[in-house]
GROMACS .gro file of C-alpha atoms in nm:
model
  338
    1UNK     CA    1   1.145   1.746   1.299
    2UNK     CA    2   1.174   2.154   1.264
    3UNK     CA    3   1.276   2.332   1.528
    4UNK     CA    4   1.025   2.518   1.755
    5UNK     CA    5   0.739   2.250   1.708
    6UNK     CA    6   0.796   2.159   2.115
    7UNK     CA    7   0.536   2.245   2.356
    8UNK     CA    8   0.350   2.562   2.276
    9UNK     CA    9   0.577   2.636   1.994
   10UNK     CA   10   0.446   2.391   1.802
   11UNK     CA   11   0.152   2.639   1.681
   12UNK     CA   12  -0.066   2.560   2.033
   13UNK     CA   13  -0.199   2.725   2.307
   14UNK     CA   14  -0.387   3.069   2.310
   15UNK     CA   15  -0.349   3.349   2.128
   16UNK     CA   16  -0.117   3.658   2.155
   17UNK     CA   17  -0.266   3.916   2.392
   18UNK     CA   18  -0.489   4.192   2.223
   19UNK     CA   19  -0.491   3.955   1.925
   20UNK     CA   20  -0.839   3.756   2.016
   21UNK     CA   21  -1.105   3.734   1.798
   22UNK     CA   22  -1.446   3.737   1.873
   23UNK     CA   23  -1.605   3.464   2.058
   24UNK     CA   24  -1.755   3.155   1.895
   25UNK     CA   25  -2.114   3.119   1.776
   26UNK     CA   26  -2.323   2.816   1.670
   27UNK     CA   27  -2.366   2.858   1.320
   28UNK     CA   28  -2.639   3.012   1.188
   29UNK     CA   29  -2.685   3.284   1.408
   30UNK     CA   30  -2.470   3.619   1.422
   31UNK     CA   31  -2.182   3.541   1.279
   32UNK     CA   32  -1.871   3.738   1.153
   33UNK     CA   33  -1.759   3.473   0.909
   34UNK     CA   34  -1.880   3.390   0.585
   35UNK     CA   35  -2.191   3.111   0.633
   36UNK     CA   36  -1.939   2.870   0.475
   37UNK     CA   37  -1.671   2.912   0.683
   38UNK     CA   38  -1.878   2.933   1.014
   39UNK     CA   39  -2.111   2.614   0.924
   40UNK     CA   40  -1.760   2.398   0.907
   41UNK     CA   41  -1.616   2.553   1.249
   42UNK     CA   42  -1.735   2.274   1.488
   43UNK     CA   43  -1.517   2.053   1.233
   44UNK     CA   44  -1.218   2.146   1.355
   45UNK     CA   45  -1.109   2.047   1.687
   46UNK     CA   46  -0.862   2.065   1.962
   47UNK     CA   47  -0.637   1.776   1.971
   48UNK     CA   48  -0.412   1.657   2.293
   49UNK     CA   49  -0.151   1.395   2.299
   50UNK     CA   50   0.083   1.239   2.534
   51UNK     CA   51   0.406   1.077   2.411
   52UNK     CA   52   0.607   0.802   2.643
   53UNK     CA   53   0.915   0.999   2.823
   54UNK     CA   54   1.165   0.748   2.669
   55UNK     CA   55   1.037   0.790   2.272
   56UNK     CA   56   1.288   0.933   2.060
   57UNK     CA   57   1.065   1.225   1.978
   58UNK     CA   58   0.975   1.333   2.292
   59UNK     CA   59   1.321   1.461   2.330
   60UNK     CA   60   1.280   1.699   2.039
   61UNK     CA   61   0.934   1.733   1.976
   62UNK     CA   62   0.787   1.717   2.372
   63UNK     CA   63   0.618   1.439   2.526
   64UNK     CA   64   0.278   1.647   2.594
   65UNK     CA   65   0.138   1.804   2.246
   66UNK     CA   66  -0.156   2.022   2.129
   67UNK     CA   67  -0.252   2.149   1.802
   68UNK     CA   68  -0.636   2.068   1.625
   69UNK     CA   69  -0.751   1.837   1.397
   70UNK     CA   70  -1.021   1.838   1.129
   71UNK     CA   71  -1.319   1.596   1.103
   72UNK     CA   72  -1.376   1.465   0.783
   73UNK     CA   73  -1.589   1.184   0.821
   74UNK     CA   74  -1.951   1.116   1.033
   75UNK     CA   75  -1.744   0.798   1.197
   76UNK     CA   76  -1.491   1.010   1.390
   77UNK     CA   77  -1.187   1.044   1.176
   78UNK     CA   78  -0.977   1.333   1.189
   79UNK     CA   79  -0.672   1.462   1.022
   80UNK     CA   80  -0.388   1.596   1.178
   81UNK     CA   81  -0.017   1.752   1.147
   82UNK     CA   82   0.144   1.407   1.146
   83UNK     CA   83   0.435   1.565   1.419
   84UNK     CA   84   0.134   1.588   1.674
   85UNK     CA   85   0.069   1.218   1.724
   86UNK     CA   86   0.403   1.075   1.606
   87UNK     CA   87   0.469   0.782   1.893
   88UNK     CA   88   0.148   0.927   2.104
   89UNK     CA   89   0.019   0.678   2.357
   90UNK     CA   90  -0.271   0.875   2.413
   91UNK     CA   91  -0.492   1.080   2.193
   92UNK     CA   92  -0.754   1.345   2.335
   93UNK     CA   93  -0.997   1.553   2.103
   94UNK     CA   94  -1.182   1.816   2.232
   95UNK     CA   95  -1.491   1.933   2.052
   96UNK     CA   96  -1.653   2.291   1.996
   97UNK     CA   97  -1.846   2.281   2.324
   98UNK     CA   98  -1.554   2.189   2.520
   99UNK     CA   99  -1.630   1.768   2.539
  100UNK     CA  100  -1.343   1.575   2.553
  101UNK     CA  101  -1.320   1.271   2.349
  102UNK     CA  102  -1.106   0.936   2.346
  103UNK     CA  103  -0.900   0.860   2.013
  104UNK     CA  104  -0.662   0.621   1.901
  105UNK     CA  105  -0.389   0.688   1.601
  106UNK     CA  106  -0.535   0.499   1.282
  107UNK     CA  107  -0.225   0.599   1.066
  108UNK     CA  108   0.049   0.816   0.961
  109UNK     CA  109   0.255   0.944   0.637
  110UNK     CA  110   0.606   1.076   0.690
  111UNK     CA  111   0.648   1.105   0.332
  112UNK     CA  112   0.339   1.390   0.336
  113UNK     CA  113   0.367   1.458   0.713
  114UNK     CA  114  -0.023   1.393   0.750
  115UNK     CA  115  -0.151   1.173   1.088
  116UNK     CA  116  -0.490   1.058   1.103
  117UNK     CA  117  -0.699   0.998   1.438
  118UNK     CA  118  -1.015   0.848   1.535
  119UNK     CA  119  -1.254   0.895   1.834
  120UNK     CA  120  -1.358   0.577   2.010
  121UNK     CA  121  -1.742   0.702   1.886
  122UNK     CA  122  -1.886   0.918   1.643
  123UNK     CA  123  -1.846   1.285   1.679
  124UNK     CA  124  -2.214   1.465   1.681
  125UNK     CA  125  -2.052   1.739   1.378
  126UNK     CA  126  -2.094   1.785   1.028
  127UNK     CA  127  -1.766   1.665   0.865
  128UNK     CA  128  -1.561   1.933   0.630
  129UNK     CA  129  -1.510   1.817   0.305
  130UNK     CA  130  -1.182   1.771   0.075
  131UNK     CA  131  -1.153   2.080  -0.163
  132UNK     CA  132  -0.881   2.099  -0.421
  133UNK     CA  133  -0.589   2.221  -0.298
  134UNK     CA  134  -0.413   2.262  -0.712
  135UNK     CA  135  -0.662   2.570  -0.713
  136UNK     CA  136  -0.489   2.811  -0.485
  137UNK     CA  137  -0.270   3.037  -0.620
  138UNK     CA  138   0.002   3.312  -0.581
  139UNK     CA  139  -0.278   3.601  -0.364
  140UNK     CA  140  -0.572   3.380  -0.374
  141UNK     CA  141  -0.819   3.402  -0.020
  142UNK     CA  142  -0.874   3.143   0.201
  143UNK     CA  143  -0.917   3.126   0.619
  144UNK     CA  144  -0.733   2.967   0.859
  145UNK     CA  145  -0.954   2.818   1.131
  146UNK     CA  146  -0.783   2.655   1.477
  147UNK     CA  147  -0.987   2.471   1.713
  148UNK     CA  148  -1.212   2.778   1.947
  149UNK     CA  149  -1.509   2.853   1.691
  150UNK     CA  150  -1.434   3.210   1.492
  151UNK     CA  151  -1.179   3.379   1.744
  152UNK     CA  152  -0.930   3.094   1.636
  153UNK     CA  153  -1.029   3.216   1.240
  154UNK     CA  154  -0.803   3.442   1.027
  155UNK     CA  155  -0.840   3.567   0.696
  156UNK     CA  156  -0.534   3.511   0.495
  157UNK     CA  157  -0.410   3.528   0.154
  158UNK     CA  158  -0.114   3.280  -0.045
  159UNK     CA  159   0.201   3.449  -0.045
  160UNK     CA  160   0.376   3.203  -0.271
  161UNK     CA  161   0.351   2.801  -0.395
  162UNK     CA  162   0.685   2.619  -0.400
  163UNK     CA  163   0.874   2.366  -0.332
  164UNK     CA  164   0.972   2.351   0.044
  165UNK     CA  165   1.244   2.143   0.203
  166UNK     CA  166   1.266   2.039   0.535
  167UNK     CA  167   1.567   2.031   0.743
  168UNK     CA  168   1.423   1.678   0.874
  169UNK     CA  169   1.474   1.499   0.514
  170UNK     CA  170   1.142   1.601   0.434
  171UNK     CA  171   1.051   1.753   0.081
  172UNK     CA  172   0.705   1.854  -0.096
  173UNK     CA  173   0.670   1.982  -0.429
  174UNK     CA  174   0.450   2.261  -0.406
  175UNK     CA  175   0.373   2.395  -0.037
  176UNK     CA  176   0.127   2.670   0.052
  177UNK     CA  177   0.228   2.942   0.202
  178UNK     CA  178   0.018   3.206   0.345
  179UNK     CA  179   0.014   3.533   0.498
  180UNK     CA  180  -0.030   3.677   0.778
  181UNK     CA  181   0.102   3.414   1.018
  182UNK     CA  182  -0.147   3.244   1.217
  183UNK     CA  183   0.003   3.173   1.579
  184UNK     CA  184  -0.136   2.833   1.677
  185UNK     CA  185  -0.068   2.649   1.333
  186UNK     CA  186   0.001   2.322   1.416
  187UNK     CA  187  -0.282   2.060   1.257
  188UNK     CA  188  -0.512   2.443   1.160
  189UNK     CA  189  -0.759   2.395   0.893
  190UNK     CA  190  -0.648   2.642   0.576
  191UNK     CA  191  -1.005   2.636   0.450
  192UNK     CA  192  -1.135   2.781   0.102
  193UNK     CA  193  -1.386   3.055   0.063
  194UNK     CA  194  -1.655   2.768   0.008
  195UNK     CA  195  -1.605   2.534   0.359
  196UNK     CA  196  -1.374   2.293   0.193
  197UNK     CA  197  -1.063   2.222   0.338
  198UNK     CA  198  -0.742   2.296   0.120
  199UNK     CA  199  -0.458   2.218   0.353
  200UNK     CA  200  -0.316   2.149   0.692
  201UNK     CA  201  -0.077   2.385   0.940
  202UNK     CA  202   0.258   2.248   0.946
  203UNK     CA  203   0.519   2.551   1.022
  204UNK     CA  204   0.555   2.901   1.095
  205UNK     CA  205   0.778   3.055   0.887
  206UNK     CA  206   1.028   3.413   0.836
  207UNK     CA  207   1.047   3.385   0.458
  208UNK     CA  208   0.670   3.371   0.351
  209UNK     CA  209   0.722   3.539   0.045
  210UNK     CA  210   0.965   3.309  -0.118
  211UNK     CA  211   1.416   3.294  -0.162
  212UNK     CA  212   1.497   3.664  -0.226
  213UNK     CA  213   1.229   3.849  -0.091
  214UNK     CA  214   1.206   4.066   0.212
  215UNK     CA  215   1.152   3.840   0.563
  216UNK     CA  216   0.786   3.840   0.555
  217UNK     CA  217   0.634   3.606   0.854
  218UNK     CA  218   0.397   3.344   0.745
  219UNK     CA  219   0.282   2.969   0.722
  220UNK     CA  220   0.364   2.658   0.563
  221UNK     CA  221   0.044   2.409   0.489
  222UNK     CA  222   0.056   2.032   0.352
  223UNK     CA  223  -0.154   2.054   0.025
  224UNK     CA  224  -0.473   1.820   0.071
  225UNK     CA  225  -0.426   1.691  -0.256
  226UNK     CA  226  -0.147   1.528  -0.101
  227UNK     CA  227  -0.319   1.343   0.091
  228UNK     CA  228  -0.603   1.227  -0.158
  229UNK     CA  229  -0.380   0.951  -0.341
  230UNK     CA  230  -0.297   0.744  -0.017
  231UNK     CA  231  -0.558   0.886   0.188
  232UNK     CA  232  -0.761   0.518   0.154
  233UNK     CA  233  -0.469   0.272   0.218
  234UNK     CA  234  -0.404   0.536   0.547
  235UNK     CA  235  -0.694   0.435   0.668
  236UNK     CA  236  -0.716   0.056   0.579
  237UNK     CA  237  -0.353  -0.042   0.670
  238UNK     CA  238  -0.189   0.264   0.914
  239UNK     CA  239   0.091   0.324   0.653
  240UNK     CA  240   0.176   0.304   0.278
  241UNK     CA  241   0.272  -0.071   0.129
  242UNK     CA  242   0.541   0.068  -0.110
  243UNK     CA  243   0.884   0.047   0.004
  244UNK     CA  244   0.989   0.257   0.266
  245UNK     CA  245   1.243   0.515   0.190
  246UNK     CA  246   1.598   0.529   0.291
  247UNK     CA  247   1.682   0.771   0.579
  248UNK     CA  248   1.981   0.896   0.729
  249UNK     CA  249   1.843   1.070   1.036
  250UNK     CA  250   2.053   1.372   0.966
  251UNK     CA  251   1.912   1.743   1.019
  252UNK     CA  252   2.094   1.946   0.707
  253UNK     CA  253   2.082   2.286   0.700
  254UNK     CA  254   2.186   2.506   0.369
  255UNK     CA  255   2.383   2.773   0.486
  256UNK     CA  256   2.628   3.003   0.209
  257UNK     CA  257   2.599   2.768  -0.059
  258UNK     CA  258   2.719   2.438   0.138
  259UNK     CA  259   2.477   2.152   0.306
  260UNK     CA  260   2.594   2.175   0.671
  261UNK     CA  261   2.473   1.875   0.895
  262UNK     CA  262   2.275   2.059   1.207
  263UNK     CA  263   2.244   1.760   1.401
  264UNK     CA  264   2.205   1.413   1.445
  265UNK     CA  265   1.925   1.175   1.542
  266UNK     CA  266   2.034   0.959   1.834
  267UNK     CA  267   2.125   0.593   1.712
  268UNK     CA  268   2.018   0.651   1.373
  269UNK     CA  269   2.208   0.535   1.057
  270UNK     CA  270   2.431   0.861   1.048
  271UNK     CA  271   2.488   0.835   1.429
  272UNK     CA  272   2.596   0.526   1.380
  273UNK     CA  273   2.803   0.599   1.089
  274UNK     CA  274   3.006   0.863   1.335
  275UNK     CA  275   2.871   1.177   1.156
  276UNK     CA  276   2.883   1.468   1.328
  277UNK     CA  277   2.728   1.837   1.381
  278UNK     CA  278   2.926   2.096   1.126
  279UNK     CA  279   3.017   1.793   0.891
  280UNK     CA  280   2.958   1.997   0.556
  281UNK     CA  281   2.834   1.689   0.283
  282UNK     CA  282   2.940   1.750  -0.017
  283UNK     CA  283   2.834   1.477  -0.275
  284UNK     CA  284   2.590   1.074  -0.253
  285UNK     CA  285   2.719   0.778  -0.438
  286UNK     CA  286   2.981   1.051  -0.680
  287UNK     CA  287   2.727   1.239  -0.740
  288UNK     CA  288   2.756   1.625  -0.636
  289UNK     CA  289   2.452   1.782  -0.436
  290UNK     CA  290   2.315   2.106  -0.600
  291UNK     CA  291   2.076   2.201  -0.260
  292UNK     CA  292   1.897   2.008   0.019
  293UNK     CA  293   1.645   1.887  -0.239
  294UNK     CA  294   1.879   1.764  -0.435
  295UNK     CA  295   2.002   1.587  -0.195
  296UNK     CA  296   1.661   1.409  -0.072
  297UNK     CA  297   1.567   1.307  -0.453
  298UNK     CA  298   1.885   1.169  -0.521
  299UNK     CA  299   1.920   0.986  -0.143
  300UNK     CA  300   1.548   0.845  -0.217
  301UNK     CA  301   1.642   0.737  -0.593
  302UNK     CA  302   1.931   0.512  -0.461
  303UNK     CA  303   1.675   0.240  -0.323
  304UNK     CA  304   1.456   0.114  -0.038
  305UNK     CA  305   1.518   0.181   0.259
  306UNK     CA  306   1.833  -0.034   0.375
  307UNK     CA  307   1.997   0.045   0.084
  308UNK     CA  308   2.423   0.150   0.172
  309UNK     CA  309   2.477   0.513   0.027
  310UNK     CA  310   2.837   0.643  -0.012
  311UNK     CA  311   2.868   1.009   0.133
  312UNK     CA  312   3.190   1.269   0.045
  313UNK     CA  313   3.211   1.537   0.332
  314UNK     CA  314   3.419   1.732   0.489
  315UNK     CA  315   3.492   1.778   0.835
  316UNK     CA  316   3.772   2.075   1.000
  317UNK     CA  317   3.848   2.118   0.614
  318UNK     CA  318   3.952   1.734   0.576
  319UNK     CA  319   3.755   1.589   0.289
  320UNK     CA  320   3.688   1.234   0.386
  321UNK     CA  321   3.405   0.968   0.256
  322UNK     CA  322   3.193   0.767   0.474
  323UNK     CA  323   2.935   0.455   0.377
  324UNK     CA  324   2.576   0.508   0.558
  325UNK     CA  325   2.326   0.208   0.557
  326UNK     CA  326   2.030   0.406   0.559
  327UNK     CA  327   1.731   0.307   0.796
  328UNK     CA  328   1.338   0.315   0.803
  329UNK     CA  329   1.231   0.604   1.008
  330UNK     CA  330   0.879   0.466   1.113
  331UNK     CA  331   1.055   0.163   1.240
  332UNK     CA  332   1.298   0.417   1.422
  333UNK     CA  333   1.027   0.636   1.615
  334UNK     CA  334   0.788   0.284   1.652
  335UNK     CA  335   1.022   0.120   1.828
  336UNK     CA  336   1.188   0.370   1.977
  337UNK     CA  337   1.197   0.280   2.373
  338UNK     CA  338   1.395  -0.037   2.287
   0.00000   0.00000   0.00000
């Protein structure tokens, strides 16, 4: 997963000093928000999770995690940053007034990145609603709203919708990005001007703005629209039926043109393959990599996960190739204190 999602770099814990907002009110009284925005702030809530010492992703990701959650039905399910529960054993949720709340994971998406919870009862809130994400564009307005009522709510505005590519073999087509950055992003609500909810915090980010504009900090949110086409089967089954696909458990990094491996996860299939950090990969089954999203499409169009994938990289300037039977990553993290 990105670097600088482990403890409270992950988006959690309290906001910079002098940077507080003002303190949260039951909606419908005085309020500084829109009556929108403030009548959906009990909806989002804090979220706590503990993670098993000997899981693979504690050793990157931390194995005690905070970030919020949104409610979006009257049964107790809530949506999440996927990264915040990924191989949790335990599941806290911690409502506007400060109750805390048993949950259990009822699935996850690594394809989208989205995690869904669910309290062990009903939550007494009014669930947000799904808006539609396609309608934010290049300066449209929206809020950001973090569990902690309207001092965890920020006005921001789209800085840019495009593809983003994550080091972590992770691709969607058309992230939102938004400015200015909101410091506790992981599993924020980016909420529209009318209480629905558009997206969910994922990463912070330098380059806002888009490739070739000036460093501009900002976020990244997961489009809910990407959510909407598996959000059902998510909740009957845990995961998606379709195929799994293939992953390498590599961390690639573009850097002056070239797709430099930045590291490797532990016993995955490139571990195993002896890949190592600074390997520079140059081309998948003949075919020559344009960027890292070429590189995901065409590693996902060679087949299910399982599927053998021919590599040409280049390692201390010695061009070499190397065969890599790719792997399922949920099966990787779900069974990972074997």
């Amino acid at each position: 997963m990105a670097r600088g999602l482990n403890g409270s770099a992950n988006g959690t814990g309290h906001w910079p000093a002098g940077q507080e907002g003002v303190e949260a009110r039951v909606p419908g009284q005085s309020s500084n928000v829109p009556p929108a925005i403030a009548e959906v702030l009990p909806a989002v809530v804090g979220l706590k999770t503990t993670i098993p010492e000997n899981r693979r992703s504690a050793q990157t990701l931390g194995s005690e995690r905070e970030g919020h959650g949104i409610v979006i039905d009257d049964k107790g399910l809530i949506v999440t940053i996927g990264y915040l529960i990924m191989e949790a054993d335990t599941v806290t949720i911690t409502d506007i007034e400060g109750n805390e709340w048993p949950a259990h994971i009822v699935g996850s998406d690594y394809e989208s990145g989205f995690g869904l919870v669910r309290t062990d009862v009903p939550l007494p809130v009014k669930p947000m609603h799904f808006g539609d994400s396609d309608t934010l564009s290049l300066r449209s307005e929206a809020v950001v709203v973090g569990y902690g009522g309207e001092k965890a709510t920020l006005k921001v505005k789209v800085a840019s919708r495009r593809e983003f590519a994550g080091y972590w073999e992770y691709l969607l087509d058309s992230a939102i990005f938004t400015v200015p950055a909101y410091p506790l992003w992981g599993g924020s609500a980016l909420v529209g001007t009318d209480g629905a909810l558009l997206g969910i915090g994922s990463l912070l980010v330098q380059e806002a703005l888009g490739p070739g504009a000036p460093a501009f900090p900002g976020n990244m949110y997961v489009p809910i629209n990407r959510l909407k086409p598996i959000f059902a089967e998510l909740v009957s089954k845990g995961r998606l039926s379709t195929p799994p696909r293939p992953w390498l458990g590599i961390y690639t990094l573009e850097h002056v043109g070239q797709l430099v491996i930045g590291g490797i996860a532990d016993g995955g299939p490139a571990d195993r393959a002896g890949l190592q950090r600074g390997d520079v990969l140059h081309a998948l089954n003949d075919e020559v990599l344009d960027d890292l999203a070429d590189f995901y499409r065409k590693l996902w169009e060679s087949g299910p996960a399982g599927t053998t994938v021919r590599l040409r990289m280049e390692r201390d300037n010695d061009s070499f190739e190397v065969a890599v039977r790719s792997g399922d990553r949920g099966r990787y993290h779900k069974y990972g204190s074997d």
